[in-house]
Structures are given as structure tokens and as C-alpha cells.
Short mmCIF file of C-alpha atoms (C1' of nucleotides) in Angstrom, two decimals:
data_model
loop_
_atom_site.label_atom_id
_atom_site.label_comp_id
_atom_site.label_asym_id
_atom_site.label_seq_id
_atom_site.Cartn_x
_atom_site.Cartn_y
_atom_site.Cartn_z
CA UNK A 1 0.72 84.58 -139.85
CA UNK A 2 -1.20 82.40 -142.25
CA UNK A 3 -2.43 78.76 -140.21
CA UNK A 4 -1.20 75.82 -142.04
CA UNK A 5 -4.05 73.64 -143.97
CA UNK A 6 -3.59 69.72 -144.08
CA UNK A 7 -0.39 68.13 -143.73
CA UNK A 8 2.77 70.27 -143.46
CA UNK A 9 4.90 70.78 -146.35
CA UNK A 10 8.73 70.23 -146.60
CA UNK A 11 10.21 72.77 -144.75
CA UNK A 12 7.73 72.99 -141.41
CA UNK A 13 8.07 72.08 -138.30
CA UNK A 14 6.32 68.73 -138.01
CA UNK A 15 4.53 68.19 -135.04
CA UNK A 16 5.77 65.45 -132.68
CA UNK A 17 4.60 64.09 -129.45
CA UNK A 18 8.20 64.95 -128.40
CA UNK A 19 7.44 68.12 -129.57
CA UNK A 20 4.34 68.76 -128.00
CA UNK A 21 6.18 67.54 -124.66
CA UNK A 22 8.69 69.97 -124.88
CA UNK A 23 6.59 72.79 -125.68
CA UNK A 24 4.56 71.69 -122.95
CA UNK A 25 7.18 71.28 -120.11
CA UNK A 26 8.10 74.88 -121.09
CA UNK A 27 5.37 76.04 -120.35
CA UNK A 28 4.81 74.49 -117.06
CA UNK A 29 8.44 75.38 -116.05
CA UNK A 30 7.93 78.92 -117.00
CA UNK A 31 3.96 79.32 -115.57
CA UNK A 32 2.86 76.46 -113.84
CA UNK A 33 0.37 73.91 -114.35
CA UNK A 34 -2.48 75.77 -114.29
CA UNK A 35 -1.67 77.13 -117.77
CA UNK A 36 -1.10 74.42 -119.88
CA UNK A 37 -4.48 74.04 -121.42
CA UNK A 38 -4.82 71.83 -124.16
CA UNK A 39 -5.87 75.00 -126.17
CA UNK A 40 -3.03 77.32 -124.95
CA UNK A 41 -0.52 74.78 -126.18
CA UNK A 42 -2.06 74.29 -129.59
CA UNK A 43 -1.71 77.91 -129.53
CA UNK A 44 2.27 77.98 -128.54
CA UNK A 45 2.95 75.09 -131.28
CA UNK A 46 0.41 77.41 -133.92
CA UNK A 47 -1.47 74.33 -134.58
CA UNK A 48 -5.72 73.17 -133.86
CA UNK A 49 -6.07 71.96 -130.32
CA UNK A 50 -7.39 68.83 -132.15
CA UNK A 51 -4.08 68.24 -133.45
CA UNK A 52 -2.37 67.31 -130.47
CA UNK A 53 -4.81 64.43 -129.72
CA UNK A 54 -3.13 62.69 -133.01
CA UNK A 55 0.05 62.54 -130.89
CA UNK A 56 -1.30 62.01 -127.59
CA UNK A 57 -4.66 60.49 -126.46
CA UNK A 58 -5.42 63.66 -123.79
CA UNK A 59 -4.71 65.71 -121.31
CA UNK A 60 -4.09 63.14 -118.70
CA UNK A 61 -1.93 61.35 -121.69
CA UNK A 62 0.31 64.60 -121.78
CA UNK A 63 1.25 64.86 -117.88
CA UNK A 64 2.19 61.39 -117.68
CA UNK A 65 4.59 62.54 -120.54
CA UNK A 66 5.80 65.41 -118.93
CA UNK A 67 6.87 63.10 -116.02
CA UNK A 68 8.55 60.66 -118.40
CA UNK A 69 10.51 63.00 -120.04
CA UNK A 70 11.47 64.50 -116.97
CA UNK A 71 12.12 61.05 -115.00
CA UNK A 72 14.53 60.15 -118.61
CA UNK A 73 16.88 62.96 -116.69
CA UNK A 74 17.47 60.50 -113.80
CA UNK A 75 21.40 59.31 -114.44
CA UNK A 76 22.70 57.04 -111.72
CA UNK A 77 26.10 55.78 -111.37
CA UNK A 78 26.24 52.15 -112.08
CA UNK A 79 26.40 49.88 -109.07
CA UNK A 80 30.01 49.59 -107.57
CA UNK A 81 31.92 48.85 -104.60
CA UNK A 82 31.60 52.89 -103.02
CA UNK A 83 30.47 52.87 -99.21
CA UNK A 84 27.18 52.43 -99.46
CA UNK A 85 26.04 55.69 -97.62
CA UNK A 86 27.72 57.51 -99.91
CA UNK A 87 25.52 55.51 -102.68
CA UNK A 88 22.03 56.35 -100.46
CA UNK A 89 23.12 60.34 -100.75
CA UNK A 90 24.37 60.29 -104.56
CA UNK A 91 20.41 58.65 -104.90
CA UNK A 92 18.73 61.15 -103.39
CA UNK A 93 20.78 64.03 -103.92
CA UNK A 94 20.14 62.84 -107.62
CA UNK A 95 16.41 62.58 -107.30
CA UNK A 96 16.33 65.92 -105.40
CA UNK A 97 17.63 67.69 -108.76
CA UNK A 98 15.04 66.53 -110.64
CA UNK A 99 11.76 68.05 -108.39
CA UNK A 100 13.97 70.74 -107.96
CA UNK A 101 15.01 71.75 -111.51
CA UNK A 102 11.50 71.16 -112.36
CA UNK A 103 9.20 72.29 -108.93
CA UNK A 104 5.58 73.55 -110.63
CA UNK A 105 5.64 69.50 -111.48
CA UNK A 106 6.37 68.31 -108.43
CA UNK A 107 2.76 67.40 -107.58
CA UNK A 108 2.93 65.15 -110.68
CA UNK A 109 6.32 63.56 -110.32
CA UNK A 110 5.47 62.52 -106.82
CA UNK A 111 1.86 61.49 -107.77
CA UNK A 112 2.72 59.28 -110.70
CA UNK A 113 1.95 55.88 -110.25
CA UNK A 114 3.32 54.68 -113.25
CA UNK A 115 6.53 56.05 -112.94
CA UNK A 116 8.39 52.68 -111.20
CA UNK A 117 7.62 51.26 -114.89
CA UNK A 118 10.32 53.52 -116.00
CA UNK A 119 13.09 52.32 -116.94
CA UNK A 120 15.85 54.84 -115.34
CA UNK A 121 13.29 54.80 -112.21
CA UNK A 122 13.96 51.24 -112.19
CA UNK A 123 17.60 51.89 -112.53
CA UNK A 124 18.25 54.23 -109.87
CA UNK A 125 16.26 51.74 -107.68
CA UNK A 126 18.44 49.14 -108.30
CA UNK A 127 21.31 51.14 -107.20
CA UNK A 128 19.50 52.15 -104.11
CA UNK A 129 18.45 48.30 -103.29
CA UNK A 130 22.53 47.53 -103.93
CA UNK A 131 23.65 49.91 -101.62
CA UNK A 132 21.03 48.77 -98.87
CA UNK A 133 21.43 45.05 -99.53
CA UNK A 134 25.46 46.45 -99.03
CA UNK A 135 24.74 47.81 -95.70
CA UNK A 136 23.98 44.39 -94.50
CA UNK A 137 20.19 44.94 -94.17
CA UNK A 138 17.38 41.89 -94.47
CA UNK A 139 15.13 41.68 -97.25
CA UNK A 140 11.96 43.02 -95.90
CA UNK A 141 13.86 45.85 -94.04
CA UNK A 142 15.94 46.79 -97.63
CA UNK A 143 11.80 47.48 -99.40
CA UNK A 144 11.18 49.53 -95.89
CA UNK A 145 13.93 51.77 -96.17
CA UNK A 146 13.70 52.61 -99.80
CA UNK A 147 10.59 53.09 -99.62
CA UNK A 148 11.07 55.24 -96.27
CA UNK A 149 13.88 57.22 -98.44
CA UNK A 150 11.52 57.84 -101.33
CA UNK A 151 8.76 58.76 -99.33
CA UNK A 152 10.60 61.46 -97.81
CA UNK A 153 12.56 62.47 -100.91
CA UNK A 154 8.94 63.15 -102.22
CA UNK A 155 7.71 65.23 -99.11
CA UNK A 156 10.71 67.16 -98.86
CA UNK A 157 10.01 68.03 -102.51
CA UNK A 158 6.46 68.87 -101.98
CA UNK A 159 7.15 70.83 -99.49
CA UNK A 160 10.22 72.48 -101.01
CA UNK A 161 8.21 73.25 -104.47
CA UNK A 162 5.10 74.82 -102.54
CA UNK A 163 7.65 76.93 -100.66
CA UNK A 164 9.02 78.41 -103.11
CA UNK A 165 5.41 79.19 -104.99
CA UNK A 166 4.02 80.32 -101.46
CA UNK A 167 6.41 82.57 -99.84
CA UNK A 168 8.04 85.56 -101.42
CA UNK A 169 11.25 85.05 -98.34
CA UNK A 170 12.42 81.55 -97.66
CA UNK A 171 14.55 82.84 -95.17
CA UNK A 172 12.30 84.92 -93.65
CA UNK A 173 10.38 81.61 -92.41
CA UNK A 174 11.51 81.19 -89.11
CA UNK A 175 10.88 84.79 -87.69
CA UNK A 176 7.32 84.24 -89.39
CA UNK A 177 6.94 80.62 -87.33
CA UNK A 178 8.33 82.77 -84.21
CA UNK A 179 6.77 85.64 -84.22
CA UNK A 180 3.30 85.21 -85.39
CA UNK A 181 2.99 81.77 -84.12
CA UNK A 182 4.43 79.78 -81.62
CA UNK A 183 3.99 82.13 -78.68
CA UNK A 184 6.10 80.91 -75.46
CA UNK A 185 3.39 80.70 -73.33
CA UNK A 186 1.26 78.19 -75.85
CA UNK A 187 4.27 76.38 -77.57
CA UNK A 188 7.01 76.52 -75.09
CA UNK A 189 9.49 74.05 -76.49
CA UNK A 190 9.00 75.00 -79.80
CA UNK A 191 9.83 78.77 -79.13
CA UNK A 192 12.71 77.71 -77.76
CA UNK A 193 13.89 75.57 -79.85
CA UNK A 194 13.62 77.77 -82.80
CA UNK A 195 15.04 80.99 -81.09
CA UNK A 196 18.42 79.32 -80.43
CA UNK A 197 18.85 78.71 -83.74
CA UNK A 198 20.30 81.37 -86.47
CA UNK A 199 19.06 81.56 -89.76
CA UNK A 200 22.51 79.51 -91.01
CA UNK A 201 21.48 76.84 -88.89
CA UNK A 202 17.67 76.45 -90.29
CA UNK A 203 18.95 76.03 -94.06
CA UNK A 204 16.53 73.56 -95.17
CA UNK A 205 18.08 70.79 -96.70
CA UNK A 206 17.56 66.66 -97.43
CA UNK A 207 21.07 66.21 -95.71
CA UNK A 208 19.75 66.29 -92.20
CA UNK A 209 17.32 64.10 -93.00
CA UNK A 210 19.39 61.26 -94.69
CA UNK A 211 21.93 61.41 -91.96
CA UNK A 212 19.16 60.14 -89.46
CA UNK A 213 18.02 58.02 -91.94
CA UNK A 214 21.79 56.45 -92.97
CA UNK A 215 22.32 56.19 -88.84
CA UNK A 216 19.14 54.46 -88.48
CA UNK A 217 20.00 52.05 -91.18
CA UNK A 218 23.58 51.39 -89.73
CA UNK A 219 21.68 51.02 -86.21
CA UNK A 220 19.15 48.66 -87.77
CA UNK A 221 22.33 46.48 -89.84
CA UNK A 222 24.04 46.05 -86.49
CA UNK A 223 21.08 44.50 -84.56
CA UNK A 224 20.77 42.04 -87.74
CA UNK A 225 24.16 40.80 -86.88
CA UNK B 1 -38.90 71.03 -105.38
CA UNK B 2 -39.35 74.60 -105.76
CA UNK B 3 -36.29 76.85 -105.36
CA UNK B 4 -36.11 78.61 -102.04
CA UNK B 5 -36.54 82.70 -103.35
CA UNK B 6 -34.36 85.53 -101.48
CA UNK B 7 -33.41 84.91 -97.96
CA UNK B 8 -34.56 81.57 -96.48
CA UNK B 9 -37.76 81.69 -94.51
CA UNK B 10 -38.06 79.63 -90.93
CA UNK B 11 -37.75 76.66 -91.08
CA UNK B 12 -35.38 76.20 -93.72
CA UNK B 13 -31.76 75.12 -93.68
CA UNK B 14 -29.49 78.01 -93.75
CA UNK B 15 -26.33 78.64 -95.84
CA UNK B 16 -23.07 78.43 -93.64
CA UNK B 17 -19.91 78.23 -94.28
CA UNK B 18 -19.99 74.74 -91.96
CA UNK B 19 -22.89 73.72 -94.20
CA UNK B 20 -20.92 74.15 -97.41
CA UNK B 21 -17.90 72.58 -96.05
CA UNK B 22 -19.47 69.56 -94.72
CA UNK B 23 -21.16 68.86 -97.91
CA UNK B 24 -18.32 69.78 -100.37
CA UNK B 25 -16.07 67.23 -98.16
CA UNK B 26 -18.69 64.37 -98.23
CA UNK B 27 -18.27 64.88 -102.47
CA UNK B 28 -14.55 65.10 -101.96
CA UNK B 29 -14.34 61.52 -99.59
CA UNK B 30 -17.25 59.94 -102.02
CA UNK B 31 -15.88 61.55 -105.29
CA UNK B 32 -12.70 62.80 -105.31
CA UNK B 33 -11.22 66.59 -105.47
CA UNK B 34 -12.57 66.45 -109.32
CA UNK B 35 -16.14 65.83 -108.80
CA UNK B 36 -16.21 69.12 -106.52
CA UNK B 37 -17.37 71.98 -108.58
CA UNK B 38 -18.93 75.33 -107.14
CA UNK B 39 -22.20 74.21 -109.50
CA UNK B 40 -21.91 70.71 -108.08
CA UNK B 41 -21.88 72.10 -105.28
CA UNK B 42 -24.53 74.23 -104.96
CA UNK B 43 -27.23 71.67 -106.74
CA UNK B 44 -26.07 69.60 -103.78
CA UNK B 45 -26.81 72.33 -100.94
CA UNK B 46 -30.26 73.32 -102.69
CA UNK B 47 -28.81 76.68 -103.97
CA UNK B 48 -27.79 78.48 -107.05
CA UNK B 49 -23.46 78.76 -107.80
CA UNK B 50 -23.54 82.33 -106.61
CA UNK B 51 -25.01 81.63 -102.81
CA UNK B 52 -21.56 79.97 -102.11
CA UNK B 53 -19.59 83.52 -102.76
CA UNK B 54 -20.98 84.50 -99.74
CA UNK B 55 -19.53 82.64 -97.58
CA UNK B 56 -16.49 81.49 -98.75
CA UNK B 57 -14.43 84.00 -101.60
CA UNK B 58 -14.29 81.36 -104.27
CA UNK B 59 -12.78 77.90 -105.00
CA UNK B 60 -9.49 78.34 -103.55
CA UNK B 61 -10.39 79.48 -100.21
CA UNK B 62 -13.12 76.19 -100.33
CA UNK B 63 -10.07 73.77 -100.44
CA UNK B 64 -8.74 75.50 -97.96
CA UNK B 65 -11.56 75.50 -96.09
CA UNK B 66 -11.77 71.15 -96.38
CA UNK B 67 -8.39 71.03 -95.13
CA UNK B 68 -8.76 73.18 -91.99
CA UNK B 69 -11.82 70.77 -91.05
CA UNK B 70 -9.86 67.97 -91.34
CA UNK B 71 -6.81 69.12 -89.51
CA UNK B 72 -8.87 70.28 -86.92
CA UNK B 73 -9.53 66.18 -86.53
CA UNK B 74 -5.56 65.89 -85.21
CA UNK B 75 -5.74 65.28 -81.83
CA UNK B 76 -2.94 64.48 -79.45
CA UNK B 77 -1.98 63.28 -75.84
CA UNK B 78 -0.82 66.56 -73.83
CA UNK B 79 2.83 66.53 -73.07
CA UNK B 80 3.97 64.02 -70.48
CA UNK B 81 7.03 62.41 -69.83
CA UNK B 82 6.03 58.87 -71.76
CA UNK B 83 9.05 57.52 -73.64
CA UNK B 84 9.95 59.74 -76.38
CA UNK B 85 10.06 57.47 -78.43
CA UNK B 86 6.42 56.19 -78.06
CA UNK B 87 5.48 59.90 -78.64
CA UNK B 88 7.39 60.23 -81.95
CA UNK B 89 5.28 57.04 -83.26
CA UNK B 90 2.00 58.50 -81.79
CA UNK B 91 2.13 61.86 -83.59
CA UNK B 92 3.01 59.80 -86.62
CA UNK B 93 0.06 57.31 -86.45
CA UNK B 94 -2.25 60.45 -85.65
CA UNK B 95 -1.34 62.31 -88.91
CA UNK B 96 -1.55 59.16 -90.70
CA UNK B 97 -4.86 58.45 -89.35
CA UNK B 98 -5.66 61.90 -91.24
CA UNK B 99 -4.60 61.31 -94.28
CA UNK B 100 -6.29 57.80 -94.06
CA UNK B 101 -9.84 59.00 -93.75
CA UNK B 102 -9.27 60.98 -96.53
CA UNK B 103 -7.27 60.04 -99.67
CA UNK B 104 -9.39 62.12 -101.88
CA UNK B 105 -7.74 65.34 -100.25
CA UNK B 106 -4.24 64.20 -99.44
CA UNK B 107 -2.69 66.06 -102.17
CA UNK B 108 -4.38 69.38 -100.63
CA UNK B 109 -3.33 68.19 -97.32
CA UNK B 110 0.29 67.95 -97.61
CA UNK B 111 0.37 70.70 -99.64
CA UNK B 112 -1.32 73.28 -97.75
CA UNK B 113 1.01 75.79 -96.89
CA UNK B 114 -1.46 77.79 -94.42
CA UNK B 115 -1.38 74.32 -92.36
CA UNK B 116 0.92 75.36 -89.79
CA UNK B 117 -1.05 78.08 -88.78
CA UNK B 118 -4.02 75.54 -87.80
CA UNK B 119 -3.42 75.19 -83.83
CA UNK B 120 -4.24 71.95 -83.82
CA UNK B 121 -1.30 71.15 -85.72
CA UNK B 122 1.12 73.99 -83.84
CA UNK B 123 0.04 71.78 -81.22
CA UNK B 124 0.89 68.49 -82.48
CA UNK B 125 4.04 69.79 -83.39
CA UNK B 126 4.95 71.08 -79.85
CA UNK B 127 4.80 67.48 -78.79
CA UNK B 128 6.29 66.13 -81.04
CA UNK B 129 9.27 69.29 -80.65
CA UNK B 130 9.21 68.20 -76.94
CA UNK B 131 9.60 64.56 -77.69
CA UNK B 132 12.58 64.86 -79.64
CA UNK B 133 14.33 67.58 -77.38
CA UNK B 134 14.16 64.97 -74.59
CA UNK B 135 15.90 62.42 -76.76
CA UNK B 136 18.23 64.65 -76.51
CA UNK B 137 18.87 66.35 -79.72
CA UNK B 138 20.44 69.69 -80.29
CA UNK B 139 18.57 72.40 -81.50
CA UNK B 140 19.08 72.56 -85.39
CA UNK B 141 18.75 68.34 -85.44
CA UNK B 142 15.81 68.86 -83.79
CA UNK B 143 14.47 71.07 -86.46
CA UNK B 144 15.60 68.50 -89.17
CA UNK B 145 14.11 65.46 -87.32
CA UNK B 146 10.80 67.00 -87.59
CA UNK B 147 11.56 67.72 -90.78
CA UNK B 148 12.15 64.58 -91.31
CA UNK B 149 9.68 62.92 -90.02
CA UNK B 150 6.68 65.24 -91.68
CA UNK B 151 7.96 64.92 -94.95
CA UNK B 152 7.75 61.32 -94.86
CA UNK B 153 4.69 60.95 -93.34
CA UNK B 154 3.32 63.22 -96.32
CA UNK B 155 5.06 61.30 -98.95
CA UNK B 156 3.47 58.21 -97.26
CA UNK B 157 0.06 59.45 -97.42
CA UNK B 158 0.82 60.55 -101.13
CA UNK B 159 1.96 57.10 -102.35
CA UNK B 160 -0.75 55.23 -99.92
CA UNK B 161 -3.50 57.35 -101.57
CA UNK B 162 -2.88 57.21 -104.84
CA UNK B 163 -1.72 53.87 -104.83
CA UNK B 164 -5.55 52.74 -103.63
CA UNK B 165 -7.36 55.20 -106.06
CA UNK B 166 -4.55 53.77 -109.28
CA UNK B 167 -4.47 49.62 -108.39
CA UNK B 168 -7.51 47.53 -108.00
CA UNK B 169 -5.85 45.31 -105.86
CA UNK B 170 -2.94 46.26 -103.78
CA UNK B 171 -1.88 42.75 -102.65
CA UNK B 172 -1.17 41.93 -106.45
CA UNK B 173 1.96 45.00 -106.25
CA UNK B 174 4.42 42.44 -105.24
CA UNK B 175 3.89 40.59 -108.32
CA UNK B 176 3.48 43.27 -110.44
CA UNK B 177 7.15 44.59 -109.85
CA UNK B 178 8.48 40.96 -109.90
CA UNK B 179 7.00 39.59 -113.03
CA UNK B 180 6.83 42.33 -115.21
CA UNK B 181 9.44 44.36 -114.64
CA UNK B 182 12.38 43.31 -112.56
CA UNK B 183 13.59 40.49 -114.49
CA UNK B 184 16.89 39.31 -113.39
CA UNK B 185 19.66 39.84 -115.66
CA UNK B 186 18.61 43.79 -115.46
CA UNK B 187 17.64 44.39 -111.78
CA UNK B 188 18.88 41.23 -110.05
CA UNK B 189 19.41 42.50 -106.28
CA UNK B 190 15.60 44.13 -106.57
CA UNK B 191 14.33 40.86 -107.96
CA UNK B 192 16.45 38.59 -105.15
CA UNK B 193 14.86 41.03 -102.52
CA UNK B 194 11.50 41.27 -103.83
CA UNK B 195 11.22 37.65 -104.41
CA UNK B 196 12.43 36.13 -100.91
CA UNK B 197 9.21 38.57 -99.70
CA UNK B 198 6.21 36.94 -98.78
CA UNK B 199 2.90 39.31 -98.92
CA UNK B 200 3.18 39.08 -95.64
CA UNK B 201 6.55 40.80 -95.38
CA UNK B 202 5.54 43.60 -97.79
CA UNK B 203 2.61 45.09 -95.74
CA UNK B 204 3.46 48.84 -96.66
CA UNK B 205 3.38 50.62 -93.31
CA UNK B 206 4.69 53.35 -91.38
CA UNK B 207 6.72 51.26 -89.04
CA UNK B 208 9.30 50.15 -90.76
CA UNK B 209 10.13 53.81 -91.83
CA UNK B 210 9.21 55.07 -88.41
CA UNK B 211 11.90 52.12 -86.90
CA UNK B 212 14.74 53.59 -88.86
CA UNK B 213 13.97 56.96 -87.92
CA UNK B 214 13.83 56.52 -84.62
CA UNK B 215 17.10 54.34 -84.77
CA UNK B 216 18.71 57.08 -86.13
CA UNK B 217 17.81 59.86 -83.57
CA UNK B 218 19.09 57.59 -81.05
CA UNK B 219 21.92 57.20 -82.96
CA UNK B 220 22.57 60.46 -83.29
CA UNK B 221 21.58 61.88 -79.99
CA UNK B 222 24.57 59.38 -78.36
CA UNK B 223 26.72 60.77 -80.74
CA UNK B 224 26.57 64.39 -79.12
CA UNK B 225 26.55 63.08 -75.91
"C1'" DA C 1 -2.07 60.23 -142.21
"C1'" DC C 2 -2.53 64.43 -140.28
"C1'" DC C 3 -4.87 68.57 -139.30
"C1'" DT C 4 -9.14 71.68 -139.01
"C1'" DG C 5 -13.47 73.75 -137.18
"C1'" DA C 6 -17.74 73.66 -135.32
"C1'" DA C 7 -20.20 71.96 -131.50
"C1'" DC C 8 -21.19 69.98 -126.74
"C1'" DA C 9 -21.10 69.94 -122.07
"C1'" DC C 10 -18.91 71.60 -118.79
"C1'" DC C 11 -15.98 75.12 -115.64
"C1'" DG C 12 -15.08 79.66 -112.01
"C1'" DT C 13 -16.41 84.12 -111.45
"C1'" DT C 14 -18.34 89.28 -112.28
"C1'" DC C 15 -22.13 92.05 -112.07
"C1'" DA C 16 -26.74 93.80 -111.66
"C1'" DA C 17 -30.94 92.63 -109.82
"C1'" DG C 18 -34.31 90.71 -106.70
"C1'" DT C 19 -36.47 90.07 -101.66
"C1'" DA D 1 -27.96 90.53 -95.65
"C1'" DC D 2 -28.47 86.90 -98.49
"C1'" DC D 3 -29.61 84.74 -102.67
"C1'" DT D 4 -30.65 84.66 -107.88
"C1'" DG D 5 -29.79 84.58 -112.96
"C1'" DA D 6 -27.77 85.96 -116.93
"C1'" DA D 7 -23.44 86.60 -118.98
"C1'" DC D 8 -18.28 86.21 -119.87
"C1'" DA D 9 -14.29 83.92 -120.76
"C1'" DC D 10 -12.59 80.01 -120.40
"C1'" DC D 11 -12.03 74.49 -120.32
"C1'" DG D 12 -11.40 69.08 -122.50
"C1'" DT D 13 -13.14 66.36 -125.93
"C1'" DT D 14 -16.37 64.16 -129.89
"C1'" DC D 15 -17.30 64.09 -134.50
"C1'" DA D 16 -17.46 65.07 -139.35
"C1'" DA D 17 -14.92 67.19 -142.74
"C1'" DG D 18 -10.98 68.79 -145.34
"C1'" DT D 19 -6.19 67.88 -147.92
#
DNA sequence: ACCTGAACACCGTTCAAGT
DNA sequence: ACCTGAACACCGTTCAAGT
């Protein structure tokens, strides 16, 4: 295929930062970070790899993008009068989605500092403050426990994404901790602990940890009154 | 200097694999994870790109190599019967402590997936396994309580780290939100919160996260009494 | 305004050779 | 056994030039 020469004519595919994202996210969906090269992408959207730097100021410039686009996906329910536990899950279970649907990103999402600036970030905080501010929870202890549920929303993700990556069995994780590791006579409580539990049991999820987190915050409310 | 030829006579410093690591981690805590190249590298140890190969089979197992030396730092209290509680908070401040000395490799820290192998941390984990089985837990909450708490603790680290590396001055983040972002008519229960905060108030720490999740294992552990 | 193409200063790593 | 040095196949990005 013949490369195009100076500004596209009618019917071609103009290139866009939003398409230059997209292409982009594709790839890192479909082979991780490590291969979106600047180069490798100019090659995907049959352009120079000095195009793209018309649309986007570098590298660095293009993952902050990737997390925008992918942080735009964030839809919230507007604030209303629902228990406010229920509001705390629909946040994170709604957060979760998004490092999930999107897991060779992860380290970025988590990273990016700049994210807070955006606006359906801001959104979905806002919700998250309401339902804390709900539960009857003082000021200073409303910023600890959002910032206590994002913290772990971001760990669990981590450690979800590099899971997945890592380990050909998720499931067969807990013989491997068992058996390889935590012999009885070294980690005694730990061997126990994990050979009374079936595989059902160990299905590693957020909602485990946002009921301790919801009956800390209830437990926390009450001592306020 | 001239170039040391073939293997190192006497008196000479010799190429280990604690050599390497000790210097690659010095650029990593003075430089950051991008200033450590296998070239860098080797100019810094006095030895051409290829001596490294040796000793270590190439980049990858170099990172892993910095975070083994660094978990090997965890150290914890034996198991003893001190309030479980206090134990919970104590593994937490130890891993934090980690992560602390060095931001520069947090992001390999809490992602490293060989980590649980490291005995130091199979240890840390048995106490903190044997501090929340005497609060009384069952075994699968158990399981999700240290869950829990881990993932936390690494989102922590990841937000405390690159928050220092991405803000000149972190007592100015208060305002930051307030002022130009959070205006009222659009956010107004973050902007009442954040703005009845002193700085004081909004020292980011593990406590307050650590006070809600211990809350809630109490709260929990009652509730299968 | 938008894209190209050569060039620069880097990478990690393979492979054959030195001592 | 341990280290060297050239070479290969990549990077991100600057800069001058094309249409």
C-alpha cells in the first residue's frame, strides 16, 4: 500500500488525537504496555511516527490520554437518598470495572496523578463524599475513608491485573501458597487457616473488603454520636 | 582510569550479584526506576554492559533482584499475645516503613508477584494471620482482612509516592482541590468537607484508614460471635 | 496545517572472542 | 570462570524539509 504524502485528501481517514487514543488503547488492551511504541503505533494508524507528535506532545502525553479516555467510562448515579452503603459499593464496584475491563493499564490508572482533575473522577467522588457525609461521619474522617476506599480499590486492582498477567491458574493459588510455601511447622496459623478453606470460599473479591470497611465506618459514625 | 582486562586481579573489587544490586538500588533511591539502565549501570560498577549477564539473567530478574533486598528489610515482632489489634497496626507501619525508604521502587514493590515467596514477608504475614485469627475471625474473613489490609497499604504507598515525586509541595493539595476544582455549585459536599479542614486535619496517613479497618474487624468478629 | 524522513542519542541483549 | 567489544534490533525525539 502506497504511504500518503502531505495532507490527506477527501476521502482518508484523518488522523485525530482521538484517533491515535483509540488505536492506542487497542493496542495496550490486546498486548500490553510494553508494545505501544511510538513507532509501532504510527505503524497501526499507517502514518510517520512524527505525525503523532502533531496531535499529542509525546509519549508521556499519550498515557495520560489513555487514562482519560478510560476514566470518561466512569458513570455514577447521581447523588440520592439510597442507604448510603449501598452508595460506597455501587462506587467501587463501579471503579472496579474500569481496572478490570482495562487491567494491562492498571499501573497507569492507579499511578495518575492528574486524574482527580477529571471531571467524572470528580463526579464519582462527590457521590462517594455524599454517601459518607450520609453515614453521619466528621469531616476529617469523610477525606480518611475515601481515601482509605480508593487506596484499596487501587491495590486490589494492582494486584488483581498482575494476577491475571502472572499466573496461568487463578484458582490454582491457594494449593500453590499451601503447598510450596507456608509449611506448618514455619507458618502454623497460616497453614491452617488456608487449609480450612475450599477453593469457593477463597474467591477473591472487593466485597470482603468493603464489608469491613462499611462496618468500620458504621462503627466509627456511632462513636461520633 | 584504565579498564580492568579479563578477570579482576587482587586487590580489586569483584563483580557480585550484592555488588550490582547495591549500586543499581542507590541509582533507583537517587534517580528513579528510569535512570537505571544495564549501561548505566555498568559505567557505575567500573565494568562493561555485558559483565552484569553474569550474574543476574538480564533486566527483569535485576528489578527483581532490588525488590528482594528491600523486602528482606521487613522485620517483625515474633508472635506474642500483644493486643491484636496493636499487631495489625505494627505490620502495617512496618510495610509502610518499606515503601517509605523507597518511592522510586514502589511500583515494583507492590507489584511483584514473586513477593510472597520472600520469607521475610511469609513471615510478616503469619503474624499478621495470627493477629487477626485471635480477633476472632473465621477462616475465609480472615483471608479477606489480609486482603484487605495489603491492598491498601499498597495503594497507599502508590498514591504517597507518586504524589511526592508529581507535587512540589504537598501541603499546598488542600488548596489545590478547593480552589481549582471543587467549586460549589458542582461538588458542594466535597467543597463543605474539604473546606472546614485545616492542614492540620488533612495529614494523609495510614491511621485513619488503619482505624476503620480495625473498627470493622471488630465489628465483624462480634457479629459471628 | 499537517505529514515525512533522516539523524541523534539512547536502549536490552546475542554472540564470539579474549585472559 | 569471568569479562570484553562489536553488532543487532529496537527505542523517543529534534530538526529541516516537503505539500
Amino acid at each position: 500500500m502506497a504511504r500518503r504524502l502531505g495532507r490527506p485528501k477527501g476521502g482518508q481517514a484523518l488522523l485525530t488525537r482521538d484517533r491515535i487514543l483509540t488505536t492506542a488503547l487497542r493496542i495496550v488492551d490486546d498486548e500490553g504496555v510494553a508494545a505501544l511504541s511510538m513507532r509501532r503505533l504510527a505503524t497501526e494508524l499507517g502514518v510517520d511516527p512524527m505525525a503523532i507528535y502533531h496531535h499529542l506532545s509525546g509519549k508521556h502525553a499519550l498515557l495520560v490520554g489513555l487514562t482519560e479516555i478510560v476514566f470518561q467510562q466512569l458513570r455514577l448515579p447521581p447523588v440520592d437518598d439510597t442507604p448510603w452503603q449501598e452508595q460506597v459499593r455501587t462506587f467501587a464496584r463501579a471503579y472496579r470495572s474500569l481496572t478490570q475491563t482495562h487491567p494491562n493499564l492498571v499501573l497507569y490508572l492507579v499511578t495518575d496523578a492528574e486524574a482527580r482533575k477529571n471531571e467524572r473522577v470528580s463526579m464519582a467522588n462527590e457521590l462517594l463524599y455524599a454517601a459518607l457525609a450520609r453515614a453521619g461521619l466528621p469531616p476529617e474522617m469523610i477525606v480518611g475513608a475515601a481515601d482509605l476506599l480508593v487506596d484499596y480499590l487501587n491495590g486490589f486492582a494492582l494486584g488483581e491485573s498482575s494476577a491475571s498477567t502472572a499466573r496461568a491458574s487463578p484458582r490454582a493459588e491457594l494449593d500453590i501458597r499451601l503447598e510450596e510455601h507456608y509449611r506448618p511447622e514455619q507458618f502454623p496459623v497460616m497453614h491452617r487457616v488456608l487449609s480450612s478453606l475450599s477453593e469457593r470460599d477463597r474467591a477473591a473479591d472487593i466485597e470482603a473488603g468493603l464489608d469491613i470497611i462499611v462496618a468500620g465506618i458504621e462503627a466509627l459514625a456511632r462513636r461520633e454520636l
